[in-house]
mmCIF file of C-alpha atoms and ligand atoms in Angstrom:
data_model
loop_
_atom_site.group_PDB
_atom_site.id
_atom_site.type_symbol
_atom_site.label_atom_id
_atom_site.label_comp_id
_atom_site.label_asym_id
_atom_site.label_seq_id
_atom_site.Cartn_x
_atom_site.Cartn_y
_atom_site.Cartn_z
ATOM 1 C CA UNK Z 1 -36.420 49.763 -74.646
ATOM 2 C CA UNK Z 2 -36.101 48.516 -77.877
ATOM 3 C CA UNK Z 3 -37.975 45.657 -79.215
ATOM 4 C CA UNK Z 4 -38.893 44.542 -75.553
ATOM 5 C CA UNK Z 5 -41.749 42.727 -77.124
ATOM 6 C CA UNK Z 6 -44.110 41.233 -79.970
ATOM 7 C CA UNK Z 7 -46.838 42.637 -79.208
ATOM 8 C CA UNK Z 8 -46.322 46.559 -80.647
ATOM 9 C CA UNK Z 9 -47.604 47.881 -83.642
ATOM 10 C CA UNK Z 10 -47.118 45.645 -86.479
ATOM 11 C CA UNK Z 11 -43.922 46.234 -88.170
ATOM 12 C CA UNK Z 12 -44.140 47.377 -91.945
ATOM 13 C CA UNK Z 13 -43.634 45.128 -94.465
ATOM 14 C CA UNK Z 14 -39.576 45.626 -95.630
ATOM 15 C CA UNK Z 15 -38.937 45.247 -91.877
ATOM 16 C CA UNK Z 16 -40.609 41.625 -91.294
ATOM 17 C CA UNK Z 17 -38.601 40.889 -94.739
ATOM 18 C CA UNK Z 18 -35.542 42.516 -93.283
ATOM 19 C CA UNK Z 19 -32.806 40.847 -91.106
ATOM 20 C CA UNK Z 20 -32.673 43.527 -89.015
ATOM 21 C CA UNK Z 21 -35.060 47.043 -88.132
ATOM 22 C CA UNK Z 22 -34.702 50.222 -90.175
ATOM 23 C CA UNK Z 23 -36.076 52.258 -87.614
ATOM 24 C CA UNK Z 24 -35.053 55.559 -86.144
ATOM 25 C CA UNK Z 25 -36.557 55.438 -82.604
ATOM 26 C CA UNK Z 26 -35.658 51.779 -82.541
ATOM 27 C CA UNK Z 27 -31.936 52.690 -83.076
ATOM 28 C CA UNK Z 28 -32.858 56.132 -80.799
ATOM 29 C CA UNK Z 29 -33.806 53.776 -78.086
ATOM 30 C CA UNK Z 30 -31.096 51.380 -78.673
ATOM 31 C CA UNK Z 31 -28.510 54.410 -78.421
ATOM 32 C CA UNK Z 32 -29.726 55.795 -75.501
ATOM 33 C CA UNK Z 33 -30.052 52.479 -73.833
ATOM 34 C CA UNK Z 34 -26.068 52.001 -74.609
ATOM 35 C CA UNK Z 35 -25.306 55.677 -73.131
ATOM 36 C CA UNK Z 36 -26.837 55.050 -69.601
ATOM 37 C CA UNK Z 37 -25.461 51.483 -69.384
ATOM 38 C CA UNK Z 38 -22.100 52.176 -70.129
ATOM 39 C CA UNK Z 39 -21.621 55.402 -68.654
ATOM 40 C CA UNK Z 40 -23.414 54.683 -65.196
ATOM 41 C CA UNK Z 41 -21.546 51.424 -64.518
ATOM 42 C CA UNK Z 42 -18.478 52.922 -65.287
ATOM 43 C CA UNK Z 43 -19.095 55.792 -63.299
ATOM 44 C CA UNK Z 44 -19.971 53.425 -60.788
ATOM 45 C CA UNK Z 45 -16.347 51.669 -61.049
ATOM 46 C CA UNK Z 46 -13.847 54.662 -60.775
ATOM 47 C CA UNK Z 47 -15.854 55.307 -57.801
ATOM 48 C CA UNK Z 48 -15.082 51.694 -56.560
ATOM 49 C CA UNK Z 49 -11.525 52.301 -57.972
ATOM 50 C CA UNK Z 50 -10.946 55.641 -56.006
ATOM 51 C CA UNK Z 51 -12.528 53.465 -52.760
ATOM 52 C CA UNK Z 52 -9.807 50.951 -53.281
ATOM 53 C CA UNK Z 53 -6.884 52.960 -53.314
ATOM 54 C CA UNK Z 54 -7.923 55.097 -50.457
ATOM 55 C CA UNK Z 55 -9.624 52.441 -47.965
ATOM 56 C CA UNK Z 56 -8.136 49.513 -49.444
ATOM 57 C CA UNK Z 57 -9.857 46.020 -50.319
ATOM 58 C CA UNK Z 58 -13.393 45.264 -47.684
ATOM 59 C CA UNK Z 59 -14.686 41.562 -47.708
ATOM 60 C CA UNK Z 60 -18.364 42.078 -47.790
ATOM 61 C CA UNK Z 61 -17.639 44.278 -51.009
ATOM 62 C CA UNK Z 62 -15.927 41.787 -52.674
ATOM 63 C CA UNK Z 63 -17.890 38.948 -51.973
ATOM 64 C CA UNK Z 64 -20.888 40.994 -53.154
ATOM 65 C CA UNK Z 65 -18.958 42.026 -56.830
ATOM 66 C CA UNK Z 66 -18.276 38.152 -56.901
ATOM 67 C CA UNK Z 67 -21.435 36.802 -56.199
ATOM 68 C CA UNK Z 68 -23.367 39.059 -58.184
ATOM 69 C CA UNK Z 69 -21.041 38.882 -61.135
ATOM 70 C CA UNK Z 70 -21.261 34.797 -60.865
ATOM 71 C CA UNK Z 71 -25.125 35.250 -61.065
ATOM 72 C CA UNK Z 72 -25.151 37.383 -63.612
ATOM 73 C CA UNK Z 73 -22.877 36.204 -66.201
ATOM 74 C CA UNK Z 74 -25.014 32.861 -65.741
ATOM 75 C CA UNK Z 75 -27.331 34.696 -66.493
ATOM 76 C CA UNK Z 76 -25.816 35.766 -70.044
ATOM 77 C CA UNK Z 77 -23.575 32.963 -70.371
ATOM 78 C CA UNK Z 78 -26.015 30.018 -69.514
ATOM 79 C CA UNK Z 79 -29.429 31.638 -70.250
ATOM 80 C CA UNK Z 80 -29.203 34.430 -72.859
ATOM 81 C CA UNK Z 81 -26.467 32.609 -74.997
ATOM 82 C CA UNK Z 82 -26.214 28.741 -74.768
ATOM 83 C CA UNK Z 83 -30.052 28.318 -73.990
ATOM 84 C CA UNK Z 84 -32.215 31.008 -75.570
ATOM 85 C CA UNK Z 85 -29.501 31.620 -78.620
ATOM 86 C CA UNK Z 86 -28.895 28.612 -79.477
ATOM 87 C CA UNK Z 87 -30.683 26.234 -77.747
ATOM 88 C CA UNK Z 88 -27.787 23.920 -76.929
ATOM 89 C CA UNK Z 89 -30.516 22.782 -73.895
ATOM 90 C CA UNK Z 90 -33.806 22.563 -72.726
ATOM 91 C CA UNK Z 91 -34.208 23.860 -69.216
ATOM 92 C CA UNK Z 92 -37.239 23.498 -66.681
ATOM 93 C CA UNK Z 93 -39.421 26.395 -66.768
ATOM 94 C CA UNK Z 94 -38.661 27.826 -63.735
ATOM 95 C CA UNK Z 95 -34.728 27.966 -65.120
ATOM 96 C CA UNK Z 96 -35.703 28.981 -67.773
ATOM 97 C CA UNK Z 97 -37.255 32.021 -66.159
ATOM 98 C CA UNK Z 98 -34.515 32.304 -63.969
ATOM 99 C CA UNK Z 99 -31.924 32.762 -66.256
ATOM 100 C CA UNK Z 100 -33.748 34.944 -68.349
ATOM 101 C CA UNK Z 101 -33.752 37.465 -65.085
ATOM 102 C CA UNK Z 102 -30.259 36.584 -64.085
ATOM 103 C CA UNK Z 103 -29.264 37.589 -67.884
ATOM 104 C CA UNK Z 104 -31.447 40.905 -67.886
ATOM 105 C CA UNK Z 105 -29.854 42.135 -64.739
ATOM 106 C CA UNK Z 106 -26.367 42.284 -66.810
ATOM 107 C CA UNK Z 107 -28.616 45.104 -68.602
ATOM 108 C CA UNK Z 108 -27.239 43.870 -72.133
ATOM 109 C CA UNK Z 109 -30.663 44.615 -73.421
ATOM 110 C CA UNK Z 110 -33.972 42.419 -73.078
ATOM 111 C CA UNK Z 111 -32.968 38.476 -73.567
ATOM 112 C CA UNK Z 112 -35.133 38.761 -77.660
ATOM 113 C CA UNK Z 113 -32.907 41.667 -78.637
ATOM 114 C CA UNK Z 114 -29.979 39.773 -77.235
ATOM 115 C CA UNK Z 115 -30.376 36.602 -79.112
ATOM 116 C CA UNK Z 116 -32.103 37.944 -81.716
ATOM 117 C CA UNK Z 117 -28.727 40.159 -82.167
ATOM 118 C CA UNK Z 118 -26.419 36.749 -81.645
ATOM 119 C CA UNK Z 119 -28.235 34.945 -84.018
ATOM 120 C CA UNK Z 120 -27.593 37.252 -86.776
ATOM 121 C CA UNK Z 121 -23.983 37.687 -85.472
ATOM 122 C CA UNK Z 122 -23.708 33.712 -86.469
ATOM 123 C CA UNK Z 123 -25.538 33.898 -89.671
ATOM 124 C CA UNK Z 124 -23.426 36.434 -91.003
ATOM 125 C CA UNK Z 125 -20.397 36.276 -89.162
ATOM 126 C CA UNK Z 126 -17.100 38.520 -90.033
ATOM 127 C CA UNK Z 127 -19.561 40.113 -93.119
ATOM 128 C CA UNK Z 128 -21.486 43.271 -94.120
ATOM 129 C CA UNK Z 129 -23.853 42.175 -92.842
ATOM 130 C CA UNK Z 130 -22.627 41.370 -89.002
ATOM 131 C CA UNK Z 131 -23.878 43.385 -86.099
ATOM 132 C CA UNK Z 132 -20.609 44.064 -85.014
ATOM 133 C CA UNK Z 133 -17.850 42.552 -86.642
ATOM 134 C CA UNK Z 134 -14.074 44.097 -86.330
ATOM 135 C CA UNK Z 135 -13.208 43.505 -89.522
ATOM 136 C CA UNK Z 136 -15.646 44.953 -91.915
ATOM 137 C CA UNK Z 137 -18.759 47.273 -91.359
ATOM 138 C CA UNK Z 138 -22.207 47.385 -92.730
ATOM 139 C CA UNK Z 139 -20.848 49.838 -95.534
ATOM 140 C CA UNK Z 140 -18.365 46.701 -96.761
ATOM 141 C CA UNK Z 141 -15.172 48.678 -96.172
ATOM 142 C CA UNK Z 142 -12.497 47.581 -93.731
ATOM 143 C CA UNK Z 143 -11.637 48.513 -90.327
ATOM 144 C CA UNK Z 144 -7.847 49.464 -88.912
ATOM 145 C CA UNK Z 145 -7.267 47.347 -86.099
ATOM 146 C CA UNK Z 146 -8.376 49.558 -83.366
ATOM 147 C CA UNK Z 147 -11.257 51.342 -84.741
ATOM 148 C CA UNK Z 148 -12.202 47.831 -85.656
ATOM 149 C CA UNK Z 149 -12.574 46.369 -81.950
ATOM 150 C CA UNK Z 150 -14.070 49.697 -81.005
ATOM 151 C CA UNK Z 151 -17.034 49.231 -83.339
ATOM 152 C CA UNK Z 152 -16.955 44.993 -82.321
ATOM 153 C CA UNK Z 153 -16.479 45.977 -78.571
ATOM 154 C CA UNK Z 154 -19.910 49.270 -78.276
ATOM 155 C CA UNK Z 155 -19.279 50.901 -80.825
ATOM 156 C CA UNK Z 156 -22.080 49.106 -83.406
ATOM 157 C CA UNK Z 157 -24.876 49.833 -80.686
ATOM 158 C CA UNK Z 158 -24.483 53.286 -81.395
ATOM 159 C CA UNK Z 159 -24.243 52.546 -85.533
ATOM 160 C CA UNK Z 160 -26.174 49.429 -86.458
ATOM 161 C CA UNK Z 161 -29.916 48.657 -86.838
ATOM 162 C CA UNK Z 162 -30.685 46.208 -84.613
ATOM 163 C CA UNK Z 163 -31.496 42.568 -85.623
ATOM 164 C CA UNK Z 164 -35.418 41.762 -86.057
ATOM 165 C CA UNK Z 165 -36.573 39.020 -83.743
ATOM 166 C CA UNK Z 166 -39.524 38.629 -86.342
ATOM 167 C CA UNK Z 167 -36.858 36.955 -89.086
ATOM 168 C CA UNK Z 168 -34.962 35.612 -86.306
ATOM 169 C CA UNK Z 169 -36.716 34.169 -82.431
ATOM 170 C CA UNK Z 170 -39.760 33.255 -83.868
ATOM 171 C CA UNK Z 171 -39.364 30.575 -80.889
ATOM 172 C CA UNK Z 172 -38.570 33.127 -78.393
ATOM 173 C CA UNK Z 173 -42.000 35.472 -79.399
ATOM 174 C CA UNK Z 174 -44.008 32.391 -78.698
ATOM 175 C CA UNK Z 175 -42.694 31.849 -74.921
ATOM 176 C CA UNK Z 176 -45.368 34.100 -73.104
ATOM 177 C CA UNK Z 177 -43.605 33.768 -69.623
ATOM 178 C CA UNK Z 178 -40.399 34.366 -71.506
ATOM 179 C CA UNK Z 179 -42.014 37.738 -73.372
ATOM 180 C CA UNK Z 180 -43.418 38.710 -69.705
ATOM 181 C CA UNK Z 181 -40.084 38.733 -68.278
ATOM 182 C CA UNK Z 182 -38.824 40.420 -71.345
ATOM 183 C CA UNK Z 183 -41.508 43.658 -71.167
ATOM 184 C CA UNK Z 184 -40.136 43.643 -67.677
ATOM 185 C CA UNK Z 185 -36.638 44.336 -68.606
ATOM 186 C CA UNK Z 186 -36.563 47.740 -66.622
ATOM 187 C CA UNK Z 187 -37.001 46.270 -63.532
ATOM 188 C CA UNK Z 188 -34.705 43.071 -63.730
ATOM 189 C CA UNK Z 189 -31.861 45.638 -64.395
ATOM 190 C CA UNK Z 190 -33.113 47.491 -61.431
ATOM 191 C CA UNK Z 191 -33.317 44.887 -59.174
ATOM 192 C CA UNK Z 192 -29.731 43.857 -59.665
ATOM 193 C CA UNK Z 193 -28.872 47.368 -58.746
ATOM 194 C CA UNK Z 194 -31.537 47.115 -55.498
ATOM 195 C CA UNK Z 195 -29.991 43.686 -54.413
ATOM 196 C CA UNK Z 196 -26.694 43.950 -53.433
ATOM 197 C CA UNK Z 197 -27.713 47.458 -51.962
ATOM 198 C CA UNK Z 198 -30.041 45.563 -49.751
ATOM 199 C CA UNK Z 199 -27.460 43.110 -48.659
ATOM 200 C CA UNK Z 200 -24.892 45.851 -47.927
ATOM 201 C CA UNK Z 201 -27.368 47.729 -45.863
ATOM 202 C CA UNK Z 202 -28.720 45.363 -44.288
ATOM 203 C CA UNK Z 203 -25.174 43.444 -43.713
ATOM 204 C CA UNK Z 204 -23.532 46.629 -42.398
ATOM 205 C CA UNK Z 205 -26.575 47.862 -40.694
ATOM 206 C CA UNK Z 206 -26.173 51.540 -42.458
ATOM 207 C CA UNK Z 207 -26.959 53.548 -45.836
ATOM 208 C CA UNK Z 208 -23.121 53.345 -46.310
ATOM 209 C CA UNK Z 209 -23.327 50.109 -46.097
ATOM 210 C CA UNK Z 210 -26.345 50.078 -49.061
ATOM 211 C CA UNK Z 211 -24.052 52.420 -50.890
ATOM 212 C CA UNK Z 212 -21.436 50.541 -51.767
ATOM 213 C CA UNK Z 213 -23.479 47.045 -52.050
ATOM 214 C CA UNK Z 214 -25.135 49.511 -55.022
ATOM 215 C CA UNK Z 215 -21.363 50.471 -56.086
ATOM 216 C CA UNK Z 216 -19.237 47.176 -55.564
ATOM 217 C CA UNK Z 217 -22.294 44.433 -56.620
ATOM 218 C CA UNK Z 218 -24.560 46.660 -58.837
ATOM 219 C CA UNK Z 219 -22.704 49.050 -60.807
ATOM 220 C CA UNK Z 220 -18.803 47.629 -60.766
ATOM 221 C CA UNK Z 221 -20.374 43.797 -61.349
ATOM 222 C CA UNK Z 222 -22.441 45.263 -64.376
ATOM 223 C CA UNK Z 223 -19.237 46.976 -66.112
ATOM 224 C CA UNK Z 224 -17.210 44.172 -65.346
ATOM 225 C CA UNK Z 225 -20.082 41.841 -66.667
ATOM 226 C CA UNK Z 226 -20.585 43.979 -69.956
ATOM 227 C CA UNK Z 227 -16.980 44.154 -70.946
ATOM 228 C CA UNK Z 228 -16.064 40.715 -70.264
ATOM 229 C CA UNK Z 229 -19.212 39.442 -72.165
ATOM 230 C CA UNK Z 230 -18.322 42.470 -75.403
ATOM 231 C CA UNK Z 231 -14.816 40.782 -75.237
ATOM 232 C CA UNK Z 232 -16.333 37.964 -77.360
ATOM 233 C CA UNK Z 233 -17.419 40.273 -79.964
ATOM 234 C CA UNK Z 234 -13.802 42.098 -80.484
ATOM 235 C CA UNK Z 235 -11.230 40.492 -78.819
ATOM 236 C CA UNK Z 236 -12.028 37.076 -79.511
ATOM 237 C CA UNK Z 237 -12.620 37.722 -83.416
ATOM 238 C CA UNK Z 238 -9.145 38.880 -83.391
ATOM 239 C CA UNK Z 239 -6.453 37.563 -80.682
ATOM 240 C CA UNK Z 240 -5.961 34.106 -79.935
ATOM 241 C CA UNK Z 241 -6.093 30.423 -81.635
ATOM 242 C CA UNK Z 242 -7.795 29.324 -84.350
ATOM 243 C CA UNK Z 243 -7.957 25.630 -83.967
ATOM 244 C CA UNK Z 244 -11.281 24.752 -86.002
ATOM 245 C CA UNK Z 245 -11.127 26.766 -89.959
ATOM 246 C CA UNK Z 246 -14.332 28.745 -89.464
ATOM 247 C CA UNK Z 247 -15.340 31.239 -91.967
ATOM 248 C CA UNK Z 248 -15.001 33.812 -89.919
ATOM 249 C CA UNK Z 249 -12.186 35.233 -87.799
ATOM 250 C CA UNK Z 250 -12.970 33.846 -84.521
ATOM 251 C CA UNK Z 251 -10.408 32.904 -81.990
ATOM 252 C CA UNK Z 252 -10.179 31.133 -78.640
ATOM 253 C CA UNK Z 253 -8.705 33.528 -76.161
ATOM 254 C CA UNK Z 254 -7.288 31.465 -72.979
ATOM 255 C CA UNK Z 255 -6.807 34.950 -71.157
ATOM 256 C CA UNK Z 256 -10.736 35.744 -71.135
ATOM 257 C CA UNK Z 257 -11.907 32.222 -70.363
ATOM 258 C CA UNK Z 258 -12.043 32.392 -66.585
ATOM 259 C CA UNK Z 259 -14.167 35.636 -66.598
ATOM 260 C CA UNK Z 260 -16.464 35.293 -69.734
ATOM 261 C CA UNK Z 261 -17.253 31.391 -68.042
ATOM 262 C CA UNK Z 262 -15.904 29.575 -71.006
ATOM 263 C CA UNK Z 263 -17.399 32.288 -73.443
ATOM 264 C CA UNK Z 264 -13.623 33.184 -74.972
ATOM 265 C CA UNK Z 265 -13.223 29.917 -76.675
ATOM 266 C CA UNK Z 266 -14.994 31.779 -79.116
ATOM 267 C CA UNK Z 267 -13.573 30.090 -81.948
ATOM 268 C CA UNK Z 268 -14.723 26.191 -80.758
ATOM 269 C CA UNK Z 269 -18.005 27.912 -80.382
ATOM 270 C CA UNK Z 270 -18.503 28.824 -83.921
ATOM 271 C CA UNK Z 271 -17.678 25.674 -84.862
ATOM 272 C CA UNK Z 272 -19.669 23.649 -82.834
ATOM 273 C CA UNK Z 273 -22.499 26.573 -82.527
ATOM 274 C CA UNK Z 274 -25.549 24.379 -81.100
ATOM 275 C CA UNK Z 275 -22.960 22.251 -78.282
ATOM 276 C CA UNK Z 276 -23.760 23.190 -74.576
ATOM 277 C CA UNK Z 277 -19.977 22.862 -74.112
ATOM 278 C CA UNK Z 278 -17.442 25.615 -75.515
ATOM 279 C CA UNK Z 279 -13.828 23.889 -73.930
ATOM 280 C CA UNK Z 280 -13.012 19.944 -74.114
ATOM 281 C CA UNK Z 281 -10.255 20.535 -71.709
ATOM 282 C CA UNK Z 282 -10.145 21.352 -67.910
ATOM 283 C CA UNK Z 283 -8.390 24.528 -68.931
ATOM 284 C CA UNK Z 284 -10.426 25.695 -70.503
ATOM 285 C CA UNK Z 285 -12.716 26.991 -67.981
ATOM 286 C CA UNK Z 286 -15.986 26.027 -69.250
ATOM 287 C CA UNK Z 287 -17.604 26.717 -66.101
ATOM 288 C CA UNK Z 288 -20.900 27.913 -68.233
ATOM 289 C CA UNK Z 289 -21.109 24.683 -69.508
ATOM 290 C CA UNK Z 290 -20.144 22.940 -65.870
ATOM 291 C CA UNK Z 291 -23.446 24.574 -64.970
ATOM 292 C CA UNK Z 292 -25.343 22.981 -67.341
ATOM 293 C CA UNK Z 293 -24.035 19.918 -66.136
ATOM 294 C CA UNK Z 294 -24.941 20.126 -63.440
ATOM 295 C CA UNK Z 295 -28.553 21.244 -63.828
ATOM 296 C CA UNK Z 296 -29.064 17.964 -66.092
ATOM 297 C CA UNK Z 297 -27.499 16.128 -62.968
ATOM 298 C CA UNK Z 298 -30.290 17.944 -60.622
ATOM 299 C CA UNK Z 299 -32.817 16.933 -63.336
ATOM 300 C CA UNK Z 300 -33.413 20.651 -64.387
ATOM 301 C CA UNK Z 301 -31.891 20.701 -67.714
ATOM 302 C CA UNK Z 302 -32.404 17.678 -70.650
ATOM 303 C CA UNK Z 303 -31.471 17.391 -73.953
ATOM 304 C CA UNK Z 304 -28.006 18.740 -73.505
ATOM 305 C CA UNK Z 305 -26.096 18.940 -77.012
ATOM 306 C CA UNK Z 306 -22.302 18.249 -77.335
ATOM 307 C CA UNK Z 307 -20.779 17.072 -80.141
ATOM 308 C CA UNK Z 308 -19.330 13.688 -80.212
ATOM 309 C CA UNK Z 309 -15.237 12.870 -79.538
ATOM 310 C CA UNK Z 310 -15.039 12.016 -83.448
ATOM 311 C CA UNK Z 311 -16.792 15.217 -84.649
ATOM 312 C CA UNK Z 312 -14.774 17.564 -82.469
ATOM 313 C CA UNK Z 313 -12.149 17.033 -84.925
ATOM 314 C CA UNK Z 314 -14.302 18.416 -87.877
ATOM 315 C CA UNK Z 315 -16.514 21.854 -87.099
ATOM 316 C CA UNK Z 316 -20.518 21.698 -87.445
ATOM 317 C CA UNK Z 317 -21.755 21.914 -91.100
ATOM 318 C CA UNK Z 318 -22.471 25.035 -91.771
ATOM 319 C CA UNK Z 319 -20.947 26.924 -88.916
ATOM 320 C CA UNK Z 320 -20.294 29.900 -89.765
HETATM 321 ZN ZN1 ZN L 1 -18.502 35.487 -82.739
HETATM 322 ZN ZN1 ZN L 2 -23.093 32.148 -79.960
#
C-alpha cells in the first residue's frame, strides 16, 4: 500500500520539496488499491441486492450493515477527518488508536495517506492543484459537469499523484503507535471483513450465516461507507448551499448529512476547517461531532475546537 509509512527508502529530493509524490509504483499501488476496493465491495452489494429482492429484508443482516457502518464511518468521520486531519481535538491514546482502526477498516487507504490527501484537498481547494476537485484538473482545464464528479467522486485515484505526508503530517509521522497501526493497514481492512462474518456465523450457528455477515456488514457497509464518505469530494463541491463565501465551491448538502455523520455540510466545514462541529443546528445531523461530545463528556477527548456564536457569522481566516 502506498505510503503506509515513514520509514521506506528516503524519498528523493523534488519529492520531499513536492506537495505531492511523482512516483510510478506509488500511483501503481494507489491504482490497484482503488480497483480491489471498489470493485469487491460492490460486487459484494449486488450480491446483497439480488438477496433482497429474492429473500427479502433479515434482521441480523441489517443490524450488522448498521452497526458496522456506524463504527466505521466514526472511524473516518471522527478519527481520520476531524482528529488526525485537522486536529479539531485531542483524544486519549487509546481513542486515538481506536479510531485510527475503526477508519482503516472503511479501507479508504492508511489514515497518513488519508489526511495527508485532505490536507492538500484544503490547501488547494477547487485548483490545479486539488486532489480531486470537480471543477478543474491538475492539467488547469475544466471539467463538464459529469466527468467532473466522476474524477471528484474515484476517478483522481486512478489519475493523481498522491499527496506527500513528508510536506504535509509531519505530526502524524511522529505518532509511533499511530505509524504501527498505519503499516498494519492490511489487516484492519481485513478484520472488518472477518468481524461481522464472525458474528453472522456465530449468531446463526452456520457458514451461511458467516456468509452474509461477510456480505451485509463487510462488503455492502464498506461500499456504502466509501461512497457516502467520496460524496464530500463531488457532490458536496457542487449541489447544495453556500452559506459561508469560501474560495472554493463547496456546498452543504442536507440530503447526505444523515449518512456522511454531519460530513455534507461541507461548505461550513471549509469555513470553519479546524471546528470539531460541522452543523449549528439539530438538523443538521452532526452526529460526528455529537460523538466528540460526548467523548469530552466521558473525559476521553479535550481541547475540543468550535468556533464562537459571533465568528460563525464570518468563516476562519484563511479557509480555503
Ligand atoms: Zn472539500
Ligand atoms: Zn476537511
Amino acid at each position: 500500500m502506498m505510503l503506509s509509512d515513514g520509514t521506506q527508502a528516503p524519498l528523493p529530493p523534488r519529492a520531499v520539496a513536492s506537495l505531492t509524490i511523482d512516483g510510478r509504483s506509488v500511483r501503481s499501488r494507489q491504482r490497484l488499491h482503488a480497483l480491489l476496493t471498489l470493485l469487491l465491495p460492490l460486487a459484494g452489494t449486488l450480491f446483497a441486492a439480488h438477496d433482497l429482492v429474492t429473500r427479502g429484508p433479515r434482521t441480523l443482516e441489517l443490524a450488522l450493515l448498521v452497526s458496522m457502518y456506524s463504527v466505521t464511518m466514526m472511524g473516518v468521520d471522527v478519527g481520520y477527518h476531524r482528529l488526525f486531519s485537522h486536529r479539531s481535538f485531542k483524544a486519549h491514546p487509546w481513542l486515538r488508536a481506536l479510531l485510527a482502526v475503526c477508519g482503516s477498516m472503511a479501507a479508504q487507504g492508511p489514515v497518513v495517506y488519508w489526511s495527508s490527501n485532505h490536507r492538500l484537498h484544503h490547501a488547494r481547494s477547487d485548483t490545479v492543484e486539488d486532489l480531486h476537485s470537480p471543477h478543474v484538473d491538475s492539467e488547469g482545464e475544466r471539467h463538464g459537469m459529469l466527468a467532473g464528479l466522476w474524477h471528484a467522486h474515484v476517478g483522481w485515484m486512478f489519475e493523481h499523484e498522491p499527496a506527500n505526508p513528508l510536506r504535509l503530517a509531519k505530526d502524524l509521522l511522529r505518532d509511533t503507535t499511530l505509524m504501527w497501526i498505519n503499516q498494519h493497514y492490511s489487516t484492519w481492512v481485513l478484520l472488518g471483513l472477518v468481524l461481522p462474518a464472525a458474528a453472522g456465523g456465530l449468531a446463526e450457528g452456520s457458514w451461511q450465516g458467516a456468509w452474509s455477515g461477510l456480505v451485509w456488514g463487510g462488503l455492502t457497509r464498506m461500499f456504502l461507507v466509501q461512497h457516502a464518505t467520496f460524496a464530500g469530494n463531488s457532490f458536496c463541491h457542487y449541489f447544495g448551499t453556500r452559506p459561508y463565501p469560501t474560495e472554493d465551491g463547496s456546498t452543504n448538502n442536507l440530503l447526505l448529512v444523515l449518512p456522511t455523520f454531519g460530513g455534507a455540510m461541507h461548505n461550513t466545514h471549509h469555513a470553519f476547517p479546524s471546528s470539531a462541529f460541522v452543523g449549528f443546528k439539530w438538523w443538521h445531523c452532526d452526529i460526528g461531532g455529537g460523538l466528540i461530545r460526548l467523548f469530552g463528556t466521558c473525559g476521553l477527548a479535550t481541547d475540543i475546537k468550535a468556533p464562537s456564536p459571533g465568528a460563525r457569522q464570518h468563516p476562519e481566516p484563511g479557509s480555503p
